[in-house]
Amino acid sequence: MRKSAILVSLMLCLNMAAWAQSEAPKVVVTSFTVRSAQDLPDVRKTLREVMVRQLSELGLQAVESTEVVNSEGQARAVARGLNADYALYGSFNKIGNSISIDAKLVHTPGQKKTQVLFGQESGMENLVKAADTVSKDVAVFLLAKAVIADIQVKGNERIESAAIQLNVKSKVGEILSPEQVREDIRSIYKMGYFEKVEAEVTDTSKGKLLTFVVRENPTIQEVNIKGNKKVKEKDILAAIATKPYTVLEKNVINEDVQKILKLYQQKGYYNAQVATDITYPRDPRNAVVTFNIEEKGRIDIEEISFTGNEHFSDRKLRGVMQTKQKSMWLSWFTDRGILQKDILDTDVDRLTVYYHDRGFMDAKVGTPDVSFREDGIYIEIPVQEGERYRVKDVNITGGSAEDNEQLQEKLKVKEEDYFSREKLREDVQEISKAYMNQGYAYVEVNPDVKQDQAAHTTNIVYQVDRGNEVHIGTITISGNTKTRDKVIRREIDLAEGEKFSADKLEKSMTDLRKLDFFENVEIVPTEGASPEVMNLDVKVKEKFTGSVSVGGGYSSDDGLFVTGEVVQRNLFGKGQYLGVKGYLGQSAQRYVLSFTEPWLFDKPINAGFDVYNWVRDYPDFTKDSVGMRLRSGYAFGNWSMISGYYTFENAKISNVADDASSILKSQEGRTNLSAVTGILERDSTDHPFLPTKGSINVVSLQYASPYMGSDSDFLKSELESGWFFPLYWKLVGFVKGSAGWITESSSDPAPIYERFFLGGINTLRAFNWGEVGPQDENGEYIGGTTYSLANVELLFPLLEKMGMRGVLFFDAGNAYLGSNPFKFEDYRYDAGAGVRWNSPLGPLRVEWAYNLDRREGESSNKFQFSAGAFF
């Protein structure tokens, strides 16, 4: 259908061309008079040839005459001699850089009025453009019937006429060009929305009416996906461009087939096939598009092998790659064993870097040979190791001799070591940063590496060009529509007039981002008044810092719970925090009003207060408390914080059983707690929920005394240290130890709710909360005054892209009455496994623990579950 439409259109255009030639008058172009201060010998000839060509292209019969004409009579005489209907004569003028053509079009019989024409441009290079202006005016006058009076579009239903006309280059007021109309038809076809395009030309009193008649492709009423099991339908529909209620485009459908195949290849289904079926069940203008998928079996990487590797085994080199062989167990849960071309290409670079970092300076890793066989994919990677080079000599030149001597000791590239490009790069950064921290912002460090191929050694010289010492000029801040300049400036470690420091600039960026007040933060260095001065432009983009949120979840300790909060993290643009939070669970309810000033007296000291009401149901009693807390803290280093707070709390202990122990009964009623607490904390982990390295170390002391208005007299101290460290592959180990002591007076003991209750998802996971520790004479748990606990975990990725981990764990510990928390002979033990998922709705933990020393009346195992967060 499309070919026939084009044929009809071409015939139409040929008929138009024939009409134009049969009706066109004949024009003779004479030699123009040239007026110029310069000698322009070729202008007459050029102008004649250009205008004859232009007039012919516009549909006129044009001839030239070498005779210079100065009057209408001479022009008519030349025209009669050549049997022309019209004569074109005039002058070409050049004044300075300006050029102009002053022309007259003379009717040979003299029955029509002479037309005066004019074209002007700047520069001789625009001579053709000036002539084109005159030629078009001639054509418009002589071919009035061939001038386009209007352009219209017919037949379109969904595609706007304006959108179609954007692809049409024919213009109203111009001469109708068959060639241009033919090109316009092609451009409309290329839009992809039409199965037929034709052009119609009709005469009107004002000229030609050019109409493009189109027939649109059918509309897609429905898109079906059939045969898919391994890829979700919603993922396929999201990937393809074919959508309901859009125009059917077969080229788009073909592209969508490739997109679907790519989705399957990403999951290892390389033999998957996709066929398309386009039907018109109810209306020939409404199409149903069906993608029929035949998934076939998944093809995994069966083997990755190497050729040419002598120093490193295949297993060692496979460990460098992100592409992995199929695993009997892990391939069921992860994408291990799936071939992804872009990752394999990156692996070639990884292997090359691996060799270069171990002395093989000339090593080359070739293009992997990938073969698909019936039992799987086989990849063979060629390696040319070359010779291995050792470092013979390392020196630093330029800069300060004293600084270079100190830096020499810190270099990672050492004499007699194998050459390493990674260590070389790190040394360049170390040297650069050391000098930048001294104010040399534009320091350049160029490593000169010379190979001795005969001895297989290298000499390395780090050439330092310090440049000028740079001081900070002006610091300007822009983009902050709400946050005050002071709040931003106090996070910038560099001050005006101070020497430049790379470390301080980097820390300033980090601190500004940690505020979480801005969508984007940039600190852009710019040139100052002199090469020794650098200005800093701090550019920020504000984000919303107020929020209203609700959430919910379930935990083994508190059961079902719902939460809500109203928070403003940047109150009045001062960086202050104000929030109201509520927590309502089956076993606990808590309501808190909090305020924090992060810079007290413009010093990096935070201060604030909390007012709260907390109700919690313990196994043997209920605590209902109202209190307030005054707090302050100071962050130092990169990860450390020291903080302290004062707490005053009025608590009521109720719902104590009649047969409860004397300890519980003595706590019944209302009491006041007045205490001060100090905490020293260091947290260097790399993720709040799924860390892979770093540690959390906390020391806390809480002291309550009747001298402060407290009904109890005690000192409570706790130590906690947890360490994450990467192991083989992507395994992460975690070891945590914690212990606590309460020293109390016999007359005013610590409240029972301040004691240590072990058990639950965060301590000993084979027990419910509070089920580990001392019991009274009735077998009720009363908490310990000391405790010690050890947790060991092995974490491994399950669905890494989704933020899901598996965990194997072992717990050991107990709580005691007395001063010794390390009674290992009384420890309770459990072990188990679980899953942790950093889900879109918040952290989720599901863990099963087995009681390794089960006692009478205890369950052998326990499921622990925790989920839910603000969202």
XYZ file of C-alpha atoms in Angstrom, residues 379-830:
452
model
C 33.879 -18.228 27.939
C 37.571 -18.320 27.069
C 39.679 -15.224 27.685
C 43.136 -14.860 26.094
C 45.878 -13.303 28.209
C 49.333 -12.043 27.262
C 51.154 -11.612 30.537
C 54.514 -10.305 29.359
C 57.384 -9.762 31.774
C 57.014 -8.803 35.418
C 58.715 -5.596 36.540
C 60.079 -4.598 39.929
C 60.621 -1.035 41.137
C 64.311 -0.162 41.223
C 64.171 3.439 42.403
C 61.499 5.918 43.599
C 62.063 9.671 43.983
C 60.152 12.929 44.321
C 61.468 16.074 42.662
C 60.275 19.669 42.785
C 58.437 21.263 45.673
C 60.001 21.325 49.136
C 62.872 18.966 49.923
C 61.675 18.630 53.513
C 58.095 17.846 52.448
C 59.294 15.411 49.805
C 61.377 13.586 52.376
C 58.354 13.152 54.628
C 56.169 12.115 51.710
C 58.767 9.599 50.547
C 58.080 7.545 53.679
C 54.336 7.496 52.985
C 54.611 6.314 49.377
C 52.953 2.994 48.663
C 55.291 2.235 45.776
C 58.442 0.865 47.408
C 61.794 -0.174 46.015
C 62.056 -3.889 45.181
C 58.240 -4.202 45.149
C 56.449 -5.248 42.002
C 55.219 -2.264 40.010
C 51.574 -1.333 40.635
C 49.607 1.235 38.649
C 47.022 1.495 41.427
C 49.684 2.304 44.010
C 51.207 4.776 41.555
C 47.843 6.511 41.215
C 47.375 6.581 44.998
C 50.850 8.080 45.451
C 50.050 10.841 42.957
C 46.881 11.615 44.904
C 48.713 11.522 48.242
C 51.437 13.915 47.050
C 48.911 16.226 45.383
C 46.687 16.312 48.433
C 49.602 16.967 50.786
C 50.629 20.066 48.818
C 47.014 21.181 48.288
C 46.539 21.082 52.047
C 49.447 23.521 52.302
C 47.684 25.978 50.010
C 49.022 24.927 46.599
C 45.625 24.488 44.995
C 46.951 24.063 41.455
C 49.780 21.619 42.170
C 50.577 19.147 39.413
C 52.252 15.794 40.038
C 53.459 13.969 36.948
C 54.844 10.443 37.422
C 57.755 9.693 35.091
C 57.946 5.892 34.731
C 60.896 4.472 32.826
C 61.040 0.796 31.981
C 64.277 -1.150 31.654
C 63.055 -3.989 29.474
C 66.345 -5.873 29.673
C 66.488 -5.891 33.481
C 62.678 -5.908 33.930
C 62.827 -2.955 36.319
C 61.338 0.532 36.499
C 62.515 3.877 37.815
C 59.774 6.205 39.058
C 60.130 9.941 39.575
C 57.189 11.978 40.857
C 57.724 15.444 39.370
C 56.013 18.122 41.481
C 55.074 21.573 40.207
C 53.544 23.372 43.183
C 52.492 26.546 41.411
C 51.455 29.531 43.507
C 50.315 29.357 47.114
C 46.602 30.156 47.027
C 44.461 31.928 49.618
C 40.684 32.047 49.774
C 39.179 35.297 48.500
C 35.452 35.850 48.762
C 32.948 33.126 49.596
C 29.558 33.750 48.010
C 26.390 31.765 48.609
C 23.483 31.483 46.176
C 20.302 29.473 45.778
C 19.277 29.526 49.456
C 15.771 30.920 49.460
C 14.989 29.729 52.992
C 18.167 28.639 54.764
C 20.105 31.540 56.238
C 23.634 32.259 55.051
C 24.936 31.713 58.569
C 23.674 28.126 58.628
C 25.602 27.397 55.423
C 28.752 29.341 56.300
C 29.248 27.568 59.609
C 29.515 24.251 57.742
C 32.334 25.610 55.545
C 35.716 24.917 57.125
C 37.563 27.368 54.863
C 37.508 31.057 55.808
C 38.185 34.125 53.680
C 41.911 34.947 53.744
C 42.842 31.412 54.848
C 45.189 29.187 52.861
C 43.472 26.709 50.545
C 43.096 23.149 51.851
C 41.745 20.192 49.855
C 40.748 18.328 53.016
C 38.782 21.281 54.336
C 37.048 21.799 50.999
C 36.053 18.128 50.878
C 34.818 18.169 54.470
C 32.803 21.315 53.768
C 31.009 19.551 50.920
C 30.323 16.521 53.119
C 29.007 18.602 55.994
C 26.685 20.596 53.741
C 25.245 17.423 52.232
C 24.801 15.867 55.671
C 22.502 18.754 56.614
C 19.996 17.226 54.176
C 18.470 20.643 53.552
C 19.359 20.773 49.853
C 18.684 18.780 46.700
C 22.052 19.768 45.298
C 25.225 21.300 46.722
C 28.200 22.621 44.764
C 31.313 24.512 45.846
C 32.787 25.961 42.674
C 36.304 27.473 42.806
C 36.671 30.570 40.592
C 39.518 32.913 39.760
C 40.184 35.675 42.235
C 41.740 39.105 41.851
C 45.147 37.496 41.251
C 46.530 33.988 40.558
C 47.197 33.652 44.312
C 43.517 34.140 45.205
C 40.664 31.663 44.770
C 37.029 32.598 45.268
C 34.469 29.999 46.285
C 30.913 30.017 44.930
C 28.643 27.922 47.130
C 25.570 26.970 45.112
C 22.651 25.173 46.742
C 19.147 24.151 45.740
C 16.642 24.027 48.572
C 14.485 20.972 49.263
C 11.432 20.514 51.450
C 12.524 19.925 55.042
C 9.091 19.648 56.629
C 7.210 16.359 56.576
C 4.057 14.712 57.803
C 4.264 10.925 57.750
C 2.605 7.817 59.042
C 3.813 4.255 59.201
C 3.394 0.925 60.835
C 4.669 -2.611 61.177
C 5.121 -5.531 63.462
C 7.864 -6.675 65.821
C 8.242 -9.695 68.031
C 8.760 -7.389 71.030
C 5.868 -4.944 70.599
C 3.496 -6.733 68.215
C 1.567 -4.592 65.742
C 2.291 -0.879 65.864
C 1.499 2.358 64.031
C 3.571 5.510 64.004
C 3.192 9.111 62.940
C 5.226 12.281 63.003
C 5.180 15.944 62.071
C 8.727 17.250 61.628
C 10.489 20.415 60.501
C 14.241 19.858 60.163
C 15.112 23.439 59.210
C 12.907 25.586 61.413
C 12.728 29.216 60.169
C 15.804 28.500 58.034
C 17.991 28.363 61.162
C 18.815 24.664 60.901
C 16.798 23.867 64.015
C 14.750 20.691 64.465
C 11.196 20.546 65.813
C 9.171 17.358 65.778
C 6.167 15.640 67.288
C 6.168 11.842 67.102
C 3.716 9.170 68.165
C 4.114 5.400 68.540
C 1.143 3.164 69.315
C 1.752 -0.566 69.692
C 0.198 -3.564 71.366
C 2.765 -3.451 74.185
C 3.937 0.158 74.163
C 2.762 3.707 73.448
C 5.048 6.702 73.254
C 4.519 10.385 72.410
C 7.453 12.793 72.112
C 7.867 16.523 71.477
C 11.485 17.326 70.518
C 13.507 20.427 69.732
C 17.198 20.619 68.758
C 19.504 23.590 68.200
C 22.485 22.186 66.258
C 24.811 25.166 66.933
C 24.399 26.466 70.460
C 25.846 30.000 70.802
C 27.187 29.579 67.236
C 29.435 26.770 68.434
C 29.386 23.217 66.987
C 27.492 21.983 70.046
C 23.965 20.657 69.701
C 21.404 21.170 72.454
C 17.742 20.393 72.834
C 14.959 18.906 74.864
C 12.368 16.111 74.716
C 9.039 15.998 76.510
C 7.478 12.558 76.458
C 4.815 10.198 77.713
C 5.749 6.518 77.591
C 3.529 3.561 78.489
C 4.946 0.057 78.260
C 3.550 -3.349 79.269
C 6.281 -5.551 80.750
C 5.596 -9.272 81.345
C 4.790 -8.692 85.041
C 3.911 -5.002 85.328
C 3.038 -1.835 83.435
C 5.061 1.373 83.392
C 3.354 4.693 82.665
C 5.782 7.628 82.687
C 5.833 11.331 81.905
C 9.161 13.062 81.645
C 11.515 15.535 80.059
C 15.083 15.358 78.888
C 17.611 18.147 78.385
C 20.452 17.088 76.111
C 23.611 18.345 74.477
C 26.286 16.826 72.247
C 29.467 17.562 70.390
C 30.632 15.761 67.239
C 34.361 15.417 66.696
C 36.535 13.590 64.222
C 34.779 11.951 61.310
C 32.583 9.498 63.193
C 32.601 10.348 66.906
C 30.146 12.060 69.234
C 30.155 12.868 72.930
C 26.800 13.720 74.435
C 25.088 14.148 77.748
C 21.584 14.687 79.009
C 19.569 15.224 82.132
C 16.331 13.294 82.624
C 13.473 13.905 85.004
C 10.729 11.321 84.882
C 7.655 10.584 86.958
C 6.700 6.927 86.506
C 3.856 4.798 87.749
C 4.260 1.030 88.149
C 0.903 -0.773 88.071
C -0.788 -4.075 87.220
C 1.524 -5.968 89.575
C 0.116 -9.403 90.399
C -0.979 -10.141 93.980
C 1.447 -13.053 94.181
C 4.355 -11.072 92.696
C 7.724 -11.019 94.423
C 8.620 -8.475 97.049
C 10.929 -6.747 94.581
C 8.080 -6.064 92.158
C 5.656 -5.049 94.913
C 8.190 -2.615 96.342
C 8.270 -0.830 92.991
C 4.493 -0.379 92.762
C 3.192 3.172 92.747
C 4.664 6.488 91.576
C 8.373 7.357 91.731
C 10.589 10.152 90.462
C 13.747 9.560 88.495
C 16.293 12.380 88.249
C 19.449 11.328 86.428
C 22.346 12.544 84.290
C 23.765 10.455 81.454
C 26.980 10.686 79.464
C 27.579 8.844 76.172
C 30.691 8.486 74.038
C 29.966 6.963 70.641
C 31.963 6.194 67.502
C 30.153 4.917 64.398
C 32.248 4.319 61.267
C 29.904 1.899 59.462
C 29.196 2.469 55.773
C 25.415 1.851 55.882
C 22.777 2.298 58.595
C 21.070 -1.083 57.984
C 23.279 -3.189 55.672
C 26.869 -2.264 56.571
C 29.852 -4.107 55.103
C 32.648 -2.544 57.124
C 33.314 -0.264 60.067
C 32.383 -0.445 63.718
C 29.997 0.905 66.357
C 31.457 1.542 69.815
C 29.441 3.040 72.655
C 30.212 3.802 76.302
C 27.402 5.181 78.476
C 27.071 6.156 82.148
C 23.803 7.066 83.902
C 23.747 8.406 87.455
C 20.664 9.025 89.629
C 20.779 10.371 93.175
C 18.370 11.642 95.864
C 20.514 14.789 95.886
C 19.042 15.540 92.459
C 15.487 14.812 93.563
C 15.439 11.150 92.563
C 13.691 8.382 94.516
C 16.448 6.005 93.464
C 20.213 6.004 93.886
C 22.214 4.097 91.267
C 24.980 4.180 88.665
C 24.279 2.376 85.392
C 27.062 1.784 82.885
C 27.133 -0.039 79.540
C 29.812 -0.944 77.003
C 29.069 -2.002 73.447
C 31.426 -2.784 70.572
C 30.365 -4.197 67.210
C 32.644 -4.736 64.194
C 31.819 -5.432 60.548
C 34.569 -6.759 58.291
C 34.534 -8.079 54.707
C 35.468 -11.717 54.193
C 35.865 -13.877 51.083
C 33.670 -13.013 48.066
C 30.859 -10.780 49.355
C 30.604 -12.356 52.782
C 30.572 -9.953 55.725
C 31.432 -10.950 59.280
C 29.995 -9.232 62.334
C 31.130 -9.618 65.932
C 29.512 -7.719 68.784
C 30.143 -7.745 72.500
C 28.248 -5.798 75.168
C 28.088 -5.664 78.922
C 26.373 -3.601 81.595
C 26.453 -2.934 85.332
C 24.076 -1.299 87.796
C 25.467 -0.260 91.154
C 22.649 0.701 93.517
C 22.051 1.505 97.142
C 20.061 -1.008 99.131
C 17.716 1.655 100.495
C 16.978 3.369 97.144
C 17.461 0.717 94.414
C 17.212 1.387 90.709
C 13.707 1.159 89.201
C 13.004 -2.307 87.874
C 12.501 -0.973 84.350
C 16.113 0.283 84.382
C 17.387 -3.283 84.819
C 18.709 -5.417 81.977
C 16.156 -7.705 80.306
C 17.621 -9.998 77.636
C 15.807 -11.899 74.915
C 14.243 -10.793 71.667
C 15.402 -10.004 68.148
C 18.247 -7.714 69.275
C 19.848 -9.888 71.961
C 19.143 -13.656 72.394
C 16.880 -14.584 69.514
C 15.642 -17.990 70.722
C 13.794 -16.253 73.589
C 11.034 -13.700 73.927
C 11.876 -10.240 75.221
C 12.839 -10.335 78.918
C 12.915 -14.161 79.170
C 16.637 -14.391 79.918
C 17.891 -13.391 83.372
C 17.069 -13.684 87.079
C 13.679 -14.879 88.296
C 11.878 -14.347 91.588
C 10.469 -17.067 93.818
C 7.382 -17.269 91.576
C 9.414 -17.791 88.437
C 8.796 -14.243 87.138
C 11.630 -12.482 85.331
C 12.822 -9.446 87.272
C 15.785 -8.291 85.152
C 19.464 -8.244 86.032
C 21.783 -5.713 87.546
C 24.578 -6.965 85.291
C 24.695 -8.643 81.910
C 27.057 -9.684 79.155
C 26.212 -10.644 75.613
C 28.019 -11.803 72.471
C 26.558 -11.927 68.945
C 28.385 -13.406 65.954
C 26.917 -13.147 62.431
C 27.824 -14.136 58.894
C 26.016 -11.985 56.320
C 25.769 -12.789 52.615
C 23.850 -11.312 49.651
C 20.653 -12.954 48.472
C 19.074 -10.464 46.068
C 21.778 -7.820 46.062
C 20.026 -5.395 43.734
C 16.996 -5.402 46.037
C 19.074 -4.836 49.172
C 18.333 -8.308 50.592
C 20.795 -10.247 52.748
C 20.882 -13.615 54.416
C 22.370 -14.101 57.901
C 23.666 -16.996 59.988
C 24.089 -16.146 63.666
C 25.138 -17.345 67.093
C 24.133 -15.628 70.366
C 25.454 -16.146 73.877
C 24.807 -14.229 77.106
C 22.811 -13.801 80.297
C 21.729 -11.251 82.901
C 22.521 -11.611 86.615
C 21.950 -10.220 90.085
C 25.347 -9.255 91.393
C 28.496 -7.485 90.305
C 30.003 -10.074 87.920
C 28.456 -10.028 84.439
C 30.834 -12.649 83.029
C 29.560 -15.911 84.460
C 30.207 -17.870 81.295
C 29.069 -21.114 82.878
C 25.522 -19.670 83.077
C 25.399 -18.388 79.518
C 22.367 -19.172 77.349
C 23.072 -20.060 73.730
C 21.198 -20.050 70.455
